[in-house]
Tab-separated table of C-alpha atoms and ligand atoms in Angstrom:
chain	number	residue	atom	x	y	z
A	1	MET	CA	11.603	-13.641	57.968
A	2	THR	CA	8.245	-15.400	58.521
A	3	SER	CA	5.199	-13.397	59.678
A	4	SER	CA	5.145	-15.257	62.998
A	5	SER	CA	8.820	-14.400	63.717
A	6	THR	CA	8.032	-10.741	62.774
A	7	ALA	CA	5.146	-10.785	65.217
A	8	GLN	CA	7.457	-12.260	67.888
A	9	GLY	CA	9.989	-9.520	67.177
A	10	GLN	CA	7.300	-6.849	67.619
A	11	ALA	CA	6.110	-8.436	70.883
A	12	ALA	CA	9.719	-8.482	72.207
A	13	ALA	CA	10.120	-4.775	71.234
A	14	SER	CA	7.009	-3.836	73.206
A	15	ALA	CA	8.366	-5.538	76.326
A	16	SER	CA	9.635	-2.428	78.175
A	17	PRO	CA	13.046	-2.392	79.760
A	18	GLN	CA	11.275	-2.009	83.148
A	19	LEU	CA	9.326	-5.217	82.477
A	20	ARG	CA	12.507	-7.035	81.459
A	21	GLN	CA	14.338	-5.752	84.571
A	22	TRP	CA	11.442	-6.892	86.788
A	23	ILE	CA	11.565	-10.377	85.259
A	24	THR	CA	15.337	-10.575	85.898
A	25	GLU	CA	14.880	-9.555	89.487
A	26	GLN	CA	12.069	-12.090	90.049
A	27	ARG	CA	14.242	-14.819	88.569
A	28	ARG	CA	17.060	-13.795	90.859
A	29	LEU	CA	14.631	-14.338	93.710
A	30	GLY	CA	13.855	-17.800	92.435
A	31	VAL	CA	10.417	-17.254	90.806
A	32	LEU	CA	9.810	-19.697	87.985
A	33	ASP	CA	8.946	-18.425	84.485
A	34	ALA	CA	5.535	-20.181	84.495
A	35	THR	CA	4.613	-18.266	87.729
A	36	LEU	CA	5.872	-15.006	86.138
A	37	LEU	CA	3.774	-15.629	82.987
A	38	THR	CA	0.657	-16.083	85.051
A	39	ALA	CA	1.446	-12.944	87.097
A	40	MET	CA	2.085	-10.837	84.004
A	41	THR	CA	-1.124	-11.892	82.185
A	42	ALA	CA	-3.096	-11.435	85.463
A	43	ALA	CA	-1.643	-7.887	85.606
A	44	GLY	CA	-2.951	-7.197	82.106
A	45	TRP	CA	0.016	-7.891	79.866
A	46	ASN	CA	-0.785	-9.388	76.476
A	47	GLU	CA	0.351	-13.047	76.569
A	48	SER	CA	2.613	-12.848	73.543
A	49	VAL	CA	4.296	-9.697	74.934
A	50	ALA	CA	4.775	-11.497	78.255
A	51	ARG	CA	6.239	-14.578	76.579
A	52	ALA	CA	8.548	-12.450	74.473
A	53	ALA	CA	9.633	-10.446	77.531
A	54	LEU	CA	10.549	-13.727	79.255
A	55	GLN	CA	12.657	-14.630	76.252
A	56	VAL	CA	14.578	-11.375	75.957
A	57	ALA	CA	15.001	-10.547	79.666
A	58	PRO	CA	18.540	-11.155	80.831
A	59	VAL	CA	18.819	-14.166	83.139
A	60	ARG	CA	21.339	-12.568	85.435
A	61	ALA	CA	20.901	-9.070	86.818
A	62	ALA	CA	24.652	-8.574	87.039
A	63	ALA	CA	24.795	-7.913	83.323
A	64	ALA	CA	22.278	-5.123	83.490
A	65	LEU	CA	23.419	-1.561	83.221
A	66	PRO	CA	21.754	1.826	82.909
A	67	GLU	CA	21.236	2.311	79.188
A	68	PRO	CA	19.116	4.581	77.014
A	69	ASP	CA	16.945	2.890	74.399
A	70	LEU	CA	18.861	3.736	71.276
A	71	ALA	CA	18.157	0.578	69.248
A	72	ASP	CA	16.044	2.387	66.757
A	73	GLU	CA	18.455	5.336	66.568
A	74	PRO	CA	15.966	7.969	67.825
A	75	GLY	CA	16.717	11.679	67.614
A	76	THR	CA	14.810	12.255	70.852
A	77	ILE	CA	13.758	10.149	73.834
A	78	ASP	CA	10.443	10.719	75.478
A	79	VAL	CA	11.010	10.946	79.268
A	80	GLY	CA	7.436	11.638	80.207
A	81	ASP	CA	7.266	15.362	80.534
A	82	ARG	CA	9.975	16.232	77.962
A	83	GLN	CA	11.757	15.093	74.829
A	84	VAL	CA	15.447	14.671	75.471
A	85	ARG	CA	17.750	14.954	72.388
A	86	VAL	CA	20.293	12.358	71.532
A	87	LEU	CA	23.350	14.235	70.275
A	88	MET	CA	26.210	11.736	70.198
A	89	SER	CA	26.826	8.181	71.261
A	90	MET	CA	29.714	5.746	71.302
A	91	THR	CA	29.965	2.184	72.521
A	92	ALA	CA	33.485	1.571	73.867
A	93	PRO	CA	33.468	3.234	76.311
A	94	ARG	CA	29.689	3.712	76.467
A	95	VAL	CA	29.237	7.439	76.337
A	96	VAL	CA	26.043	9.225	75.261
A	97	LEU	CA	25.546	13.008	75.001
A	98	PHE	CA	22.016	14.329	75.547
A	99	GLY	CA	20.410	17.739	74.953
A	100	GLN	CA	17.503	19.453	76.675
A	101	ILE	CA	17.232	17.247	79.739
A	102	LEU	CA	16.527	20.480	81.674
A	103	SER	CA	15.100	23.763	80.511
A	104	ASP	CA	17.080	26.987	81.141
A	105	ALA	CA	14.636	27.970	83.913
A	106	GLU	CA	15.050	24.521	85.555
A	107	CYS	CA	18.886	24.924	85.477
A	108	GLU	CA	18.514	28.323	87.107
A	109	ALA	CA	16.183	26.953	89.744
A	110	LEU	CA	18.574	24.099	90.682
A	111	ILE	CA	21.504	26.545	90.948
A	112	ALA	CA	19.392	28.861	93.116
A	113	ALA	CA	18.322	25.930	95.440
A	114	ALA	CA	21.901	24.672	95.735
A	115	ARG	CA	23.834	27.896	96.071
A	116	PRO	CA	23.191	28.573	99.778
A	117	ARG	CA	24.208	25.025	100.727
A	118	LEU	CA	27.535	24.790	98.948
A	119	SER	CA	30.731	23.789	100.757
A	120	ARG	CA	34.124	22.590	99.636
A	121	SER	CA	33.706	19.258	97.744
A	122	LEU	CA	34.878	16.114	99.401
A	123	THR	CA	35.789	12.869	97.674
A	124	VAL	CA	35.065	9.353	98.961
A	125	GLU	CA	38.198	8.038	100.505
A	126	THR	CA	38.265	4.307	99.560
A	127	ALA	CA	41.185	3.602	101.925
A	128	SER	CA	38.937	4.126	104.913
A	129	GLY	CA	35.385	4.413	103.540
A	130	GLY	CA	35.217	8.010	104.796
A	131	GLU	CA	35.351	11.406	102.972
A	132	GLU	CA	38.194	13.817	102.591
A	133	ILE	CA	39.091	17.149	101.034
A	134	ASN	CA	41.135	16.341	97.968
A	135	ALA	CA	43.504	18.724	96.090
A	136	ASP	CA	42.379	16.932	92.852
A	137	ARG	CA	38.901	18.352	93.273
A	138	THR	CA	38.651	22.043	93.921
A	139	SER	CA	34.931	22.651	93.363
A	140	ASP	CA	32.216	23.503	95.910
A	141	GLY	CA	29.258	21.210	96.136
A	142	MET	CA	26.209	19.949	97.982
A	143	PHE	CA	23.811	16.962	97.822
A	144	PHE	CA	20.047	16.921	97.546
A	145	GLN	CA	18.216	14.064	99.211
A	146	ARG	CA	16.414	11.948	96.610
A	147	GLY	CA	13.040	13.575	95.906
A	148	GLU	CA	13.887	16.539	98.258
A	149	LEU	CA	12.260	19.145	95.934
A	150	PRO	CA	9.575	18.743	93.322
A	151	LEU	CA	12.171	19.735	90.670
A	152	VAL	CA	14.651	17.204	92.016
A	153	GLN	CA	12.020	14.500	91.943
A	154	GLN	CA	10.996	15.438	88.433
A	155	LEU	CA	14.595	15.281	87.214
A	156	GLU	CA	15.135	11.941	88.932
A	157	GLU	CA	12.066	10.588	87.140
A	158	ARG	CA	13.349	11.830	83.824
A	159	ILE	CA	16.726	10.210	84.445
A	160	ALA	CA	15.145	6.912	85.422
A	161	ARG	CA	13.141	6.855	82.185
A	162	LEU	CA	16.014	8.100	80.049
A	163	LEU	CA	18.473	5.471	81.355
A	164	ASN	CA	15.976	2.670	82.153
A	165	TRP	CA	17.283	2.478	85.726
A	166	PRO	CA	15.278	2.571	88.961
A	167	ILE	CA	15.123	5.857	90.859
A	168	GLU	CA	15.948	3.876	94.022
A	169	ASN	CA	19.371	2.910	92.566
A	170	GLY	CA	20.431	6.548	92.231
A	171	GLU	CA	22.475	8.422	94.771
A	172	GLY	CA	21.179	11.858	95.819
A	173	LEU	CA	21.715	14.468	93.149
A	174	GLN	CA	24.977	16.424	93.632
A	175	VAL	CA	25.362	20.011	92.464
A	176	LEU	CA	28.837	21.358	91.945
A	177	ARG	CA	30.160	24.835	91.327
A	178	TYR	CA	33.676	25.326	89.845
A	179	GLY	CA	35.062	28.838	90.113
A	180	ARG	CA	37.919	30.116	87.967
A	181	GLY	CA	40.796	27.717	88.027
A	182	ALA	CA	38.777	24.907	89.765
A	183	GLU	CA	38.909	21.442	88.316
A	184	TYR	CA	38.338	17.735	88.954
A	185	LYS	CA	41.405	15.823	87.962
A	186	PRO	CA	40.871	12.557	85.974
A	187	HIS	CA	39.502	9.716	88.020
A	188	HIS	CA	37.106	6.752	87.850
A	189	ASP	CA	33.668	7.069	89.474
A	190	TYR	CA	33.484	3.380	90.513
A	191	PHE	CA	35.028	2.443	93.869
A	192	ASP	CA	38.375	0.750	93.596
A	193	PRO	CA	37.897	-2.910	94.766
A	194	THR	CA	41.481	-3.185	95.853
A	195	GLU	CA	41.004	-0.441	98.434
A	196	PRO	CA	40.135	-1.539	101.977
A	197	GLY	CA	37.216	0.894	102.447
A	198	THR	CA	35.326	-0.173	99.287
A	199	ALA	CA	33.636	-3.136	100.890
A	200	SER	CA	31.785	-0.952	103.431
A	201	ILE	CA	30.970	1.695	100.783
A	202	VAL	CA	29.306	-0.862	98.406
A	203	ARG	CA	27.360	-2.495	101.202
A	204	ARG	CA	24.799	0.255	100.564
A	205	GLY	CA	23.613	-0.045	96.925
A	206	GLY	CA	26.520	-1.949	95.427
A	207	GLN	CA	29.062	-0.497	92.961
A	208	ARG	CA	28.442	2.571	90.874
A	209	VAL	CA	27.721	1.555	87.262
A	210	GLY	CA	26.846	4.816	85.575
A	211	THR	CA	27.205	8.574	85.761
A	212	LEU	CA	25.128	11.383	84.329
A	213	ILE	CA	26.703	14.822	84.414
A	214	ILE	CA	24.239	17.620	83.645
A	215	TYR	CA	25.472	21.077	82.725
A	216	LEU	CA	23.531	23.868	84.401
A	217	ASN	CA	25.420	26.762	82.832
A	218	GLU	CA	28.242	27.565	80.409
A	219	PRO	CA	31.656	28.742	81.522
A	220	MET	CA	33.088	31.307	79.154
A	221	GLN	CA	36.269	29.271	78.719
A	222	GLY	CA	37.486	25.897	79.932
A	223	GLY	CA	35.650	23.450	82.159
A	224	ALA	CA	35.095	20.661	79.620
A	225	THR	CA	34.493	17.127	80.834
A	226	ILE	CA	37.368	15.178	79.395
A	227	PHE	CA	37.829	11.422	78.713
A	228	PRO	CA	41.655	11.306	78.140
A	229	GLU	CA	41.771	7.680	76.990
A	230	VAL	CA	39.171	8.076	74.263
A	231	PRO	CA	40.126	10.930	73.749
A	232	LEU	CA	36.877	12.974	74.090
A	233	GLN	CA	36.037	16.466	75.282
A	234	VAL	CA	32.486	17.474	76.098
A	235	VAL	CA	32.040	21.278	76.219
A	236	PRO	CA	29.449	22.297	78.814
A	237	GLN	CA	26.180	23.572	77.293
A	238	ARG	CA	23.268	24.467	79.583
A	239	GLY	CA	20.651	21.724	79.754
A	240	HIS	CA	22.936	19.106	78.085
A	241	ALA	CA	24.181	16.012	79.846
A	242	VAL	CA	26.854	13.423	79.304
A	243	PHE	CA	26.206	9.822	80.404
A	244	PHE	CA	28.771	7.028	80.673
A	245	SER	CA	28.499	3.538	82.147
A	246	TYR	CA	31.003	0.952	83.335
A	247	ASP	CA	30.079	-2.711	83.751
A	248	ARG	CA	33.000	-3.513	86.050
A	249	PRO	CA	35.139	-1.504	88.413
A	250	ASP	CA	38.214	-1.726	86.218
A	251	VAL	CA	40.467	0.597	84.133
A	252	THR	CA	39.687	-1.529	81.077
A	253	THR	CA	36.259	0.233	80.895
A	254	ARG	CA	38.282	3.285	79.670
A	255	THR	CA	35.967	5.584	81.697
A	256	LEU	CA	38.750	7.738	83.149
A	257	HIS	CA	37.351	11.246	83.000
A	258	GLY	CA	37.868	14.638	84.614
A	259	GLY	CA	36.673	18.200	84.660
A	260	ALA	CA	39.202	20.524	83.019
A	261	PRO	CA	40.091	23.711	84.821
A	262	VAL	CA	37.671	26.579	84.363
A	263	ILE	CA	39.640	29.363	82.633
A	264	LEU	CA	36.978	32.115	82.536
A	265	GLY	CA	33.596	32.335	84.214
A	266	GLU	CA	32.208	29.581	86.380
A	267	LYS	CA	30.824	26.081	85.814
A	268	TRP	CA	27.758	24.548	87.439
A	269	ILE	CA	26.886	20.872	87.067
A	270	ALA	CA	24.550	18.319	88.627
A	271	THR	CA	25.825	14.740	88.858
A	272	LYS	CA	23.689	11.634	89.282
A	273	TRP	CA	25.624	8.518	90.130
A	274	LEU	CA	23.849	5.177	89.552
A	275	ARG	CA	24.346	2.118	91.669
A	276	GLN	CA	23.835	-1.532	90.868
A	277	GLY	CA	21.175	-1.900	93.566
A	278	ARG	CA	18.864	0.132	95.770
A	279	PHE	CA	20.703	3.016	97.455
A	280	ASP	CA	18.483	3.412	100.521
B	1	LIG	O1	32.620	18.520	86.202
B	1	LIG	C1	32.916	17.620	85.448
B	1	LIG	O2	32.987	17.769	84.293
B	1	LIG	C2	33.175	16.289	86.102
B	1	LIG	C3	34.263	15.569	85.707
B	1	LIG	C4	34.501	14.369	86.239
B	1	LIG	C5	32.328	15.754	87.105
B	1	LIG	C6	32.660	14.493	87.571
B	1	LIG	N1	33.682	13.849	87.190
B	1	LIG	C7	31.798	13.841	88.559
B	1	LIG	O3	30.899	14.528	89.120
B	1	LIG	O4	32.002	12.630	88.824
B	2	LIG	ZN1	33.575	11.704	87.973
């Protein structure tokens, strides 16, 4: 490799995912690369980094997915106010297991804030676009508004940095409690495009493209998150999180997953679903 191609490679590596995503979005809006280069250098970007970013940024936003930066095989990822551990990753399906996304005290605080607001979980009913009680999902749950509490805001900022995905594309954080025997039978998190209600659901924010399930406590027995087609079983550990993404709303993503019944104790999780676009 020549020294100039090494320098180019270094410049490309310093073009942050956020910068690349911004370029892709501007291109989608019809802004020419020459205009983008002027804007980036005016904003203080080094010109070679800006040129490299233009080269590596995807041309079409549709291909972009939430994704942690694992190219250099890091053991931890800096999310601003915390180092999140990378514990396991696989590519097909894309599943990554993280540690220490929340401290024990933060897990307790989220549970305490959510507990008084729990009610029986509903599932989105794609046949109509409404919500319904579903025998496949026997947990209790609640949603926080985005940024509703400082802790929620902090967690959302961590997730955005961890997965290189805008906060605005996230649904409100959902907290779920599974008592003994409660479960969430295997399902996909994307909305089935063949169902009549899906068109109205995806009008706000587009399809779901990724899920982060954060474990807030540890059931004594049972309650694993399962991916039957992989097969993979993630045992809940407080402060850990499992992430998976799906680039199309189709079974071939092999992202079928469920919450196995809790046998002993209870299970608390927080789920962040990520959409293609702004979920306002
Ligand atoms: O609680 C779980 O492990 C689980 C399993 C499947 C949660 C979800 N899906 C979800 O929140 O989408
Ligand atoms: Zn799910």
